[in-house]
Short mmCIF file of C-alpha atoms in Angstrom, two decimals:
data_model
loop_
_atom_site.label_atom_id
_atom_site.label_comp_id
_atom_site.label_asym_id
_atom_site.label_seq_id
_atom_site.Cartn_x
_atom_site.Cartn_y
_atom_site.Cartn_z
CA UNK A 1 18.60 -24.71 42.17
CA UNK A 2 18.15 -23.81 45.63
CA UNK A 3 18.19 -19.94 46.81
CA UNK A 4 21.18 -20.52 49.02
CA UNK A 5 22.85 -21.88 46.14
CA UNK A 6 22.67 -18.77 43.73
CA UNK A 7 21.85 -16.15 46.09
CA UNK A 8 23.48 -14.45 48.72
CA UNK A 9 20.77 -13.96 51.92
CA UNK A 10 21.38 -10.48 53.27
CA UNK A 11 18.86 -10.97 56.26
CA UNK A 12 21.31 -10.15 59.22
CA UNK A 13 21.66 -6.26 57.27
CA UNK A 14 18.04 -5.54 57.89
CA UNK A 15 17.16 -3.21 60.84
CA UNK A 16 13.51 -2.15 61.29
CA UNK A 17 13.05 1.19 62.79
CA UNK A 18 9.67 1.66 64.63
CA UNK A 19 7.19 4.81 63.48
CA UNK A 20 8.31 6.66 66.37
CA UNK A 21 11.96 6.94 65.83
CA UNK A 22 12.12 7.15 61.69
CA UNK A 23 13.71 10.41 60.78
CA UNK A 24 12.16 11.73 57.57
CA UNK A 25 14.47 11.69 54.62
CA UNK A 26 14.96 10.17 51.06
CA UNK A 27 15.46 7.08 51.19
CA UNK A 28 12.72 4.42 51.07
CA UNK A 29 12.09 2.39 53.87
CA UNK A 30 10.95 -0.92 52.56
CA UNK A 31 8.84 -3.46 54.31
CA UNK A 32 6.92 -6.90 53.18
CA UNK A 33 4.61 -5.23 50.57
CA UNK A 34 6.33 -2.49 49.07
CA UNK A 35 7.53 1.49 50.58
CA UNK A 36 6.23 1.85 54.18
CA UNK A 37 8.19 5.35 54.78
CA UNK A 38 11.20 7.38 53.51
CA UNK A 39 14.07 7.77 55.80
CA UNK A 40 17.71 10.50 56.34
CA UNK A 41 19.77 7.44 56.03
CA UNK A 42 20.41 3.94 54.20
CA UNK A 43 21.88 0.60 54.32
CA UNK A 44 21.48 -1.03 51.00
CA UNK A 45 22.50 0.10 47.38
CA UNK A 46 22.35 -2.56 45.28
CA UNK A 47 19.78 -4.43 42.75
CA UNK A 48 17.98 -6.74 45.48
CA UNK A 49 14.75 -8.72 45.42
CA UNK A 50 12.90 -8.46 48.81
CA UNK A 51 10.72 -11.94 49.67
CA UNK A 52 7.65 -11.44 52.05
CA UNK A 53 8.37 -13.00 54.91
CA UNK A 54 4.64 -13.30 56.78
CA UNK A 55 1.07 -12.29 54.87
CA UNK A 56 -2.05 -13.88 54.23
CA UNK A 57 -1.74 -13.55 50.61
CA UNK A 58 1.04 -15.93 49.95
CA UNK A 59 0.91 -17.74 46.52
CA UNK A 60 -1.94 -14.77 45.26
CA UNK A 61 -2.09 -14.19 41.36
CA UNK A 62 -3.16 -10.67 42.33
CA UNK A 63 -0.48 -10.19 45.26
CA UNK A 64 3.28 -11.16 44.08
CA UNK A 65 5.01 -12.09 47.24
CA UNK A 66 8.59 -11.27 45.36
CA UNK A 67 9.62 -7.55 43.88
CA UNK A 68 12.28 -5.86 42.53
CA UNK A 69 14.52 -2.83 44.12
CA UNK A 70 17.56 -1.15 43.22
CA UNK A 71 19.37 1.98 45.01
CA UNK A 72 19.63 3.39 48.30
CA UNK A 73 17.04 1.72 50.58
CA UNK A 74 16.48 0.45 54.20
CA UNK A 75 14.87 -2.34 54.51
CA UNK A 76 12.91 -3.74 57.80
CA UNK A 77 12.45 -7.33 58.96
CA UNK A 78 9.27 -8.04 57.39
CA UNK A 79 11.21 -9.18 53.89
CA UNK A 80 13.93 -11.61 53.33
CA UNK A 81 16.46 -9.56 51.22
CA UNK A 82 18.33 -12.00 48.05
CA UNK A 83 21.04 -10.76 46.11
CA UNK A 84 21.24 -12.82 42.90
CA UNK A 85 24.93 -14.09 42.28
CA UNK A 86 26.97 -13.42 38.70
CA UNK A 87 24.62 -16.31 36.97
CA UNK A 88 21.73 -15.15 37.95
CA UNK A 89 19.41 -11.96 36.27
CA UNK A 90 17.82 -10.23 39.09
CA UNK A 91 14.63 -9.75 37.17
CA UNK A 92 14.39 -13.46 36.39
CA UNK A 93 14.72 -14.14 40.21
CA UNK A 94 12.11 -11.58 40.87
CA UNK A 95 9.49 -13.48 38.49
CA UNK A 96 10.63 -17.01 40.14
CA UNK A 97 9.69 -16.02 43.00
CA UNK A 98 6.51 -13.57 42.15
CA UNK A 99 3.51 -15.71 42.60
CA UNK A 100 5.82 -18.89 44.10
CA UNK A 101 3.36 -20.80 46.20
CA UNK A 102 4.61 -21.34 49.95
CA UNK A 103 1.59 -23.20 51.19
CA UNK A 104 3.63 -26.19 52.01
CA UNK A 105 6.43 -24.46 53.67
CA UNK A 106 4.09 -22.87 56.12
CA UNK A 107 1.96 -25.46 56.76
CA UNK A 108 1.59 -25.68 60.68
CA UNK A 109 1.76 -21.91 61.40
CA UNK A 110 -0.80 -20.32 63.51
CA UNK A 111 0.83 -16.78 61.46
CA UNK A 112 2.03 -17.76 57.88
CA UNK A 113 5.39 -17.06 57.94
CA UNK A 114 8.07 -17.57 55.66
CA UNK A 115 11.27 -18.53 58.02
CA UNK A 116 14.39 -17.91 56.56
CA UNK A 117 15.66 -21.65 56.31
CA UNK A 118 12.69 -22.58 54.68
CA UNK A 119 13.63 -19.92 51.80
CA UNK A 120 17.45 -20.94 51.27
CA UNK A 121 16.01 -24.39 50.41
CA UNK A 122 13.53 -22.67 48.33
CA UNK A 123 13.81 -23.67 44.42
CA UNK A 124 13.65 -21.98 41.51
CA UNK A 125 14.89 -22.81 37.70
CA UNK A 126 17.86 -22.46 36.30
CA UNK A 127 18.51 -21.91 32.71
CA UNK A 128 22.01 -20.20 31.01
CA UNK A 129 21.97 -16.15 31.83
CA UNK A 130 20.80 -15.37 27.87
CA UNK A 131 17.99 -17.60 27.81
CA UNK A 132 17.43 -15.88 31.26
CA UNK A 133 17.22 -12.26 29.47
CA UNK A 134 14.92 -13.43 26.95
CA UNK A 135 12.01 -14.64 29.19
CA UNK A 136 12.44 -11.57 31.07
CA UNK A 137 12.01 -9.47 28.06
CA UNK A 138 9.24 -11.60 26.80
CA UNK A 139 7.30 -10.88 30.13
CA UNK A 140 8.15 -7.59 30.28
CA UNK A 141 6.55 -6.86 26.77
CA UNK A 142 3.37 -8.82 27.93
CA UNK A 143 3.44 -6.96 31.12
CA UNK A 144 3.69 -3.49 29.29
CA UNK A 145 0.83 -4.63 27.31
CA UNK A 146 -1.02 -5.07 30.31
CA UNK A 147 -0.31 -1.94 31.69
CA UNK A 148 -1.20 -0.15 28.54
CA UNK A 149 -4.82 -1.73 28.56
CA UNK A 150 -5.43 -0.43 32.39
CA UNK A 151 -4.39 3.06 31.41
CA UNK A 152 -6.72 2.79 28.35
CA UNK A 153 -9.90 1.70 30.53
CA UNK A 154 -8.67 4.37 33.15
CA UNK A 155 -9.02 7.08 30.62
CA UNK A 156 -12.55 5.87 30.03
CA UNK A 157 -13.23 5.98 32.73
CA UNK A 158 -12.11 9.87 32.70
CA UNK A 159 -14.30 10.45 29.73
CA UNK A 160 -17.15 9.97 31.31
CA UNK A 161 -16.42 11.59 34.56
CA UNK A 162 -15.54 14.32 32.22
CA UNK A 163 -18.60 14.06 30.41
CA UNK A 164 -20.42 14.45 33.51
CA UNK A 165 -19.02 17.52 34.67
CA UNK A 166 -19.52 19.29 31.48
CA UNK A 167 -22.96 18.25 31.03
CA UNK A 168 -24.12 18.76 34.82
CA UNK A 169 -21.50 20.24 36.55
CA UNK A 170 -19.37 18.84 39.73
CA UNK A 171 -21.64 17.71 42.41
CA UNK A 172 -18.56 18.88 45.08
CA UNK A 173 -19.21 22.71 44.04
CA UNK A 174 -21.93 24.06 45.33
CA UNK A 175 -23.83 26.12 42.41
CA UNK A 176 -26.71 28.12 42.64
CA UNK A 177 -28.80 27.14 39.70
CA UNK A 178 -28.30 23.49 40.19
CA UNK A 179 -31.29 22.27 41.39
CA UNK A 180 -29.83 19.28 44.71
CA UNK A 181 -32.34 17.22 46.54
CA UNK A 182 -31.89 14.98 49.42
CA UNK A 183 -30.79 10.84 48.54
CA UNK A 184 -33.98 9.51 49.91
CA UNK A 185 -36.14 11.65 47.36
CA UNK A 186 -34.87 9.86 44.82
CA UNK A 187 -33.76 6.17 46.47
CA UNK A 188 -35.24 4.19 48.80
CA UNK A 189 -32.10 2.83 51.19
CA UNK A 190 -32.65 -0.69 52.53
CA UNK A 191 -30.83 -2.61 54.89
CA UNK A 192 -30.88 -6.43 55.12
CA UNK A 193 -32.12 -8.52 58.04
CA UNK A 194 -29.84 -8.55 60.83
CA UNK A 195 -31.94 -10.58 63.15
CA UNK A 196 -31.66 -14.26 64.31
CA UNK A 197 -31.67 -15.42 61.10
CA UNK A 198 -29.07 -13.74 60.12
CA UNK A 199 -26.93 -16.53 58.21
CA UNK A 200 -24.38 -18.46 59.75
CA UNK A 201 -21.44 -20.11 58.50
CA UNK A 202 -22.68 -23.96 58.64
CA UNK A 203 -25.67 -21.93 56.17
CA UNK A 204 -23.65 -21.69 53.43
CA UNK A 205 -22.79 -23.96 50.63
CA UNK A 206 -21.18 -23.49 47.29
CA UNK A 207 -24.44 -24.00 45.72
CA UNK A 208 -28.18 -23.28 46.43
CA UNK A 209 -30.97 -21.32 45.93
CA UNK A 210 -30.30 -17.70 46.87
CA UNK A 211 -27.50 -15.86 46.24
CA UNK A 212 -25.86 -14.56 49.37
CA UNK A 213 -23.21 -11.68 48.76
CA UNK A 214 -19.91 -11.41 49.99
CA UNK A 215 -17.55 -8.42 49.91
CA UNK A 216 -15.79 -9.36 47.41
CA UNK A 217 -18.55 -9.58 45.39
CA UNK A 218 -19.00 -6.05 45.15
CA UNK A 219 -16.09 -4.01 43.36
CA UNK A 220 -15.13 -0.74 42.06
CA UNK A 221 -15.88 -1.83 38.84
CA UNK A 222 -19.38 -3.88 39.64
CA UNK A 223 -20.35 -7.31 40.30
CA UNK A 224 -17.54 -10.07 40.27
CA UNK A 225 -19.13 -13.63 40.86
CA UNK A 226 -16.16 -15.03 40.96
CA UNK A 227 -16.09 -16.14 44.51
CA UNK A 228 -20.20 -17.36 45.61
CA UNK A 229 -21.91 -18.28 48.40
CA UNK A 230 -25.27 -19.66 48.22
CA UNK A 231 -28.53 -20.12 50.77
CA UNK A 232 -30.77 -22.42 50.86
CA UNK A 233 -34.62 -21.79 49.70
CA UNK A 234 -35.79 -22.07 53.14
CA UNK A 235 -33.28 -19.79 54.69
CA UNK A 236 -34.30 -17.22 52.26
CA UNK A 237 -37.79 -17.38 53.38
CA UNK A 238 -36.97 -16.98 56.50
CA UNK A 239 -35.01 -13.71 56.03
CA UNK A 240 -37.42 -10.35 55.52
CA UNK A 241 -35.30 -7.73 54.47
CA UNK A 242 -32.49 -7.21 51.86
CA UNK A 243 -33.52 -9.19 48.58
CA UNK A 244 -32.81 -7.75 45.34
CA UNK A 245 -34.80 -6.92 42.53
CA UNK A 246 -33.81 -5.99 39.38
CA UNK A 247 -32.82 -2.63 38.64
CA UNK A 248 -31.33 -2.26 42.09
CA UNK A 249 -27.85 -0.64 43.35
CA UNK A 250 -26.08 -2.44 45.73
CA UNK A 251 -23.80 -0.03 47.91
CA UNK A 252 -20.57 -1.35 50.44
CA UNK A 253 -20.88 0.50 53.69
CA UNK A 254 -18.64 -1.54 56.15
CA UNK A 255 -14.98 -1.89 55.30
CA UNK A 256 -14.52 -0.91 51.54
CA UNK A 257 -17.05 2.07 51.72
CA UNK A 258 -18.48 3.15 48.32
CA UNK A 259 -18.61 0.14 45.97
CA UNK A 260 -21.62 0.30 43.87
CA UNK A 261 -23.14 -2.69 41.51
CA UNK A 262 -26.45 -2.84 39.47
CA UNK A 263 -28.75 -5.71 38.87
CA UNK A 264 -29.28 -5.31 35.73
CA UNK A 265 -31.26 -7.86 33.40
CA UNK A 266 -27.89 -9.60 32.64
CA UNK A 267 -27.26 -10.72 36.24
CA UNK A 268 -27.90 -14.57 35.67
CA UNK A 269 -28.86 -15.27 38.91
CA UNK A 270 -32.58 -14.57 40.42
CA UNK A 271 -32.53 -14.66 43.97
CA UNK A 272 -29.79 -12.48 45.21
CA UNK A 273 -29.51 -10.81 48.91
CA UNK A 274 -27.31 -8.65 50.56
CA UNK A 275 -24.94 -9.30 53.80
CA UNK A 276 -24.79 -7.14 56.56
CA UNK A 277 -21.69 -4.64 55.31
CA UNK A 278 -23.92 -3.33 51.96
CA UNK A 279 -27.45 -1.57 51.70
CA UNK A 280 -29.63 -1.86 48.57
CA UNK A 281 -30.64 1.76 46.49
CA UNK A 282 -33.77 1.03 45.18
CA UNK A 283 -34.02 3.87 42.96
CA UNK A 284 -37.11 5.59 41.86
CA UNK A 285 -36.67 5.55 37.78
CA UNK A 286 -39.30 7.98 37.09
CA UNK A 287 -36.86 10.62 38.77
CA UNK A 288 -33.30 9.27 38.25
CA UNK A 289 -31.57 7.22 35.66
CA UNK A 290 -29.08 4.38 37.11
CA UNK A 291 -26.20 5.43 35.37
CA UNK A 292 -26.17 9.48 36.17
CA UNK A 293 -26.74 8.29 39.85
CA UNK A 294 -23.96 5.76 39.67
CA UNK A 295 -21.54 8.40 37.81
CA UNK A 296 -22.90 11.00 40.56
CA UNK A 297 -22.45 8.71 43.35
CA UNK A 298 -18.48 8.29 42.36
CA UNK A 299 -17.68 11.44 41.92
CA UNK A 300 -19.03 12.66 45.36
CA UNK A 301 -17.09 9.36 46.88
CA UNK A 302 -14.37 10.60 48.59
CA UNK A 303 -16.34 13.63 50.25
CA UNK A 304 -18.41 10.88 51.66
CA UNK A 305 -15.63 9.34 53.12
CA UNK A 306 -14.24 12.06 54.47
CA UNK A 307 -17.17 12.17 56.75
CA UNK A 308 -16.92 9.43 57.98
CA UNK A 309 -15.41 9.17 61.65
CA UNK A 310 -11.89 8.04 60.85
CA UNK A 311 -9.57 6.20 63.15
CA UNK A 312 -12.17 3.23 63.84
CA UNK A 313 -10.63 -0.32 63.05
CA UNK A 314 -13.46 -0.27 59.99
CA UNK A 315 -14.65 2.33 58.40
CA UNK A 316 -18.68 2.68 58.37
CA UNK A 317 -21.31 4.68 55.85
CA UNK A 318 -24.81 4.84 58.52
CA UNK A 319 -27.90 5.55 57.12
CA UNK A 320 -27.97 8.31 58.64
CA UNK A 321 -25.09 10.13 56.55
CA UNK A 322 -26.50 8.74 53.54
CA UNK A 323 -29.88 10.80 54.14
CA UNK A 324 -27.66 13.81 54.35
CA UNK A 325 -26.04 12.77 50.29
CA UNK A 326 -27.78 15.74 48.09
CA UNK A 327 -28.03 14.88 44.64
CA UNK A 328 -28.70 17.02 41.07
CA UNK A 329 -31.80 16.52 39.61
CA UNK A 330 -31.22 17.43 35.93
CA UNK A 331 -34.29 16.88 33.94
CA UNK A 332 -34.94 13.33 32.90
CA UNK A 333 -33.87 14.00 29.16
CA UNK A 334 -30.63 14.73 29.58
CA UNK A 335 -29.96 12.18 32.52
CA UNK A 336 -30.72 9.94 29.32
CA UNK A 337 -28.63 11.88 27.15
CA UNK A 338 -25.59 11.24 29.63
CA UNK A 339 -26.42 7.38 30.09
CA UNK A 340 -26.78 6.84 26.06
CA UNK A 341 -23.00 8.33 25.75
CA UNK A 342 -22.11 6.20 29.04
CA UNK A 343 -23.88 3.04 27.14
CA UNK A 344 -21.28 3.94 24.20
CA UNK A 345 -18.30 4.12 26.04
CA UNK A 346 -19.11 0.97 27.97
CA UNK A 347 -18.93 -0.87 24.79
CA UNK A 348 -15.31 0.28 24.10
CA UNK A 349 -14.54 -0.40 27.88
CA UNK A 350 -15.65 -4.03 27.33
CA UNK A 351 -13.39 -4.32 24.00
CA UNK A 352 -10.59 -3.32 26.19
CA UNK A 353 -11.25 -5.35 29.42
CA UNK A 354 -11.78 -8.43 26.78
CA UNK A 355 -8.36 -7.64 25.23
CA UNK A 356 -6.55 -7.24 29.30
CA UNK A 357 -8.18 -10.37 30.00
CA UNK A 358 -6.99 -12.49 27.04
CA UNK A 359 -3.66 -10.48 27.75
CA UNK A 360 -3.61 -11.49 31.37
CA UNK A 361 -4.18 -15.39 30.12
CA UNK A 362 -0.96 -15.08 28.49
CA UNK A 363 1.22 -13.59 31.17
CA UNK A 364 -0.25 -16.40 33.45
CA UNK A 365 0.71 -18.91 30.50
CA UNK A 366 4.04 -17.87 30.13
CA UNK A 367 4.60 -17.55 34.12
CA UNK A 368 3.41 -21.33 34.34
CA UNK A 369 5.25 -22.08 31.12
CA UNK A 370 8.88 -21.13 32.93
CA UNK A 371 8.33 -20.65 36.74
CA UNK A 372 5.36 -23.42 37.57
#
């Protein structure tokens, strides 16, 4: 059925209000992607689902376009705003429309944008209001699973920040017996090759010889190959700096500051180099052990990036901080003390992250399975 056939389109209520004139208050101020602000004053109260109406992210598994609200709200012009009629469960519109892929109703666009008659003629399916329910609840439970298995790897991720701190203190308090040398004593920073040979895009394929990272190769959580670029073996050669070797850190320091990932011996690929927004820690591993750096590195993260200038359209880590970075030098014994418990705890963390995954499978199953 389409949208303007079992919704009502409440478009002409929205009033954005720009940054200037917003009065602080209570009420949330919703735009495309979620709260923007609070405001004194609303002009919704009702169980609504706001639709994105421009982004680049539009039919993203890991960006819903489509979410729920219910209450006292404003509501700018960045989101079409649906109120689901008496046959319709507002929770089974909002998963319709969740990861609903738009590509060929913005086709054309310079700016993706989602115009409002394309979304009345929008479609989703319709099936009686109980069997409605149901799937909701169904998704729901996998969704609380989900949920459940993030907080569980979050809280391992505690344990061995906590870990940490008892064993060597917290590297943001200053402490007279701890014994703090500069980064460089204990890491050699290296930055790639800039120069004309610098890749360009007609370089790259989707398959090659080297390697060639991009930033979203580089996560919170390590590595994620998931999205590869390659180089050819000749372009390599021509490029000096910034190849990998095993046993290496690779730090983001352009954009998403702070992302850290080791080449480790499981890495399946050889040749590996760096772009221009990352530096490689080559550490010294007769002084430091690659896991109580790592661990050290994180918890001293947001102090880093609170030195960084702020206000600049992307956010930078020079060098030249990065000499500044002091670092404990605990005795080599128990930095191996710390990464055998770390090693432990990893194990657990990839139980879990197998379990979210194989969790995750089934949510996008059942989405398919009613919605595709």
């Amino acid at each position: 059925m389409k949208l303007k056939n079992c919704c009502d389109i409440l478009d002409s209520k929205r009033i954005p209000i720009t940054a200037a004139n917003r009065k602080k208050g209570p009420y949330p101020y919703y735009g495309a992607n979620g709260v923007q602000d609070y405001v004194d004053d609303y002009i919704f109260d009702d169980e609504l689902v706001l639709l994105a109406e421009d982004g680049g992210n539009f039919g993203s598994k890991e960006k819903p376009i489509a979410y729920r609200i219910s209450g006292k709200c404003w509501i700018n012009n960045h989101a079409h705003v649906l109120k689901p009629k008496n046959d319709l469960n507002v929770d089974y519109l909002c998963y319709s429309l969740a990861f609903y892929n738009v590509d060929k109703l913005i086709n054309g666009a310079t700016r993706k944008k989602l115009t409002q008659s394309a979304v009345k003629d929008m479609e989703i399916p319709i099936v009686p209001l109980a069997t409605q329910q149901k799937i909701v609840n169904q998704i729901k439970k996998v969704q609380l699973l989900k949920s459940t298995k993030k907080k569980r790897l979050n809280k391992l991720d505690e344990l061995i920040k906590a870990r940490f701190v008892e064993m060597f203190g917290d590297p943001n308090i200053s402490e007279k017996n701890q014994k703090k040398v500069s980064m460089t004593d204990v890491c050699q920073i290296i930055d790639g090759d800039r120069g004309k040979n610098y890749p360009h895009a007609n370089d790259f394929c989707n398959d090659g010889y080297c390697l060639f990272l991009n930033a979203k190769n580089v996560t919170t959580s390590g590595f994620d190959f998931s999205n590869k670029m390659y180089i050819s073996k000749e372009k390599d050669e021509a490029l000096k700096k910034g190849k990998l070797n095993r046993g290496d850190l690779v730090l983001t320091t352009r954009g998403t500051i702070g992302n850290l990932a080791f080449y480790s011996s499981n890495i399946p690929f050889d040749n590996i180099r760096i772009n221009s927004g990352m530096v490689i820690l080559r550490l010294n591993h007769d002084k430091i052990e690659e896991r109580f750096f790592i661990e050290h590195f994180k918890l001293q993260l947001l102090r880093i990036k609170q030195k960084v200038a702020s206000g600049t359209a992307q956010p930078q880590l020079p060098i030249s901080t990065m000499n500044k970075i002091k670092i404990f030098l605990p005795p080599l014994s128990l930095q191996n003390e710390f990464a055998n418990f770390v090693q432990q705890v990893d194990k657990s963390k990839v139980a879990v992250q197998k379990s979210l995954d194989e969790t995750q499978k089934l949510f996008d199953s059942l989405m398919q399975e009613y919605f595709g």
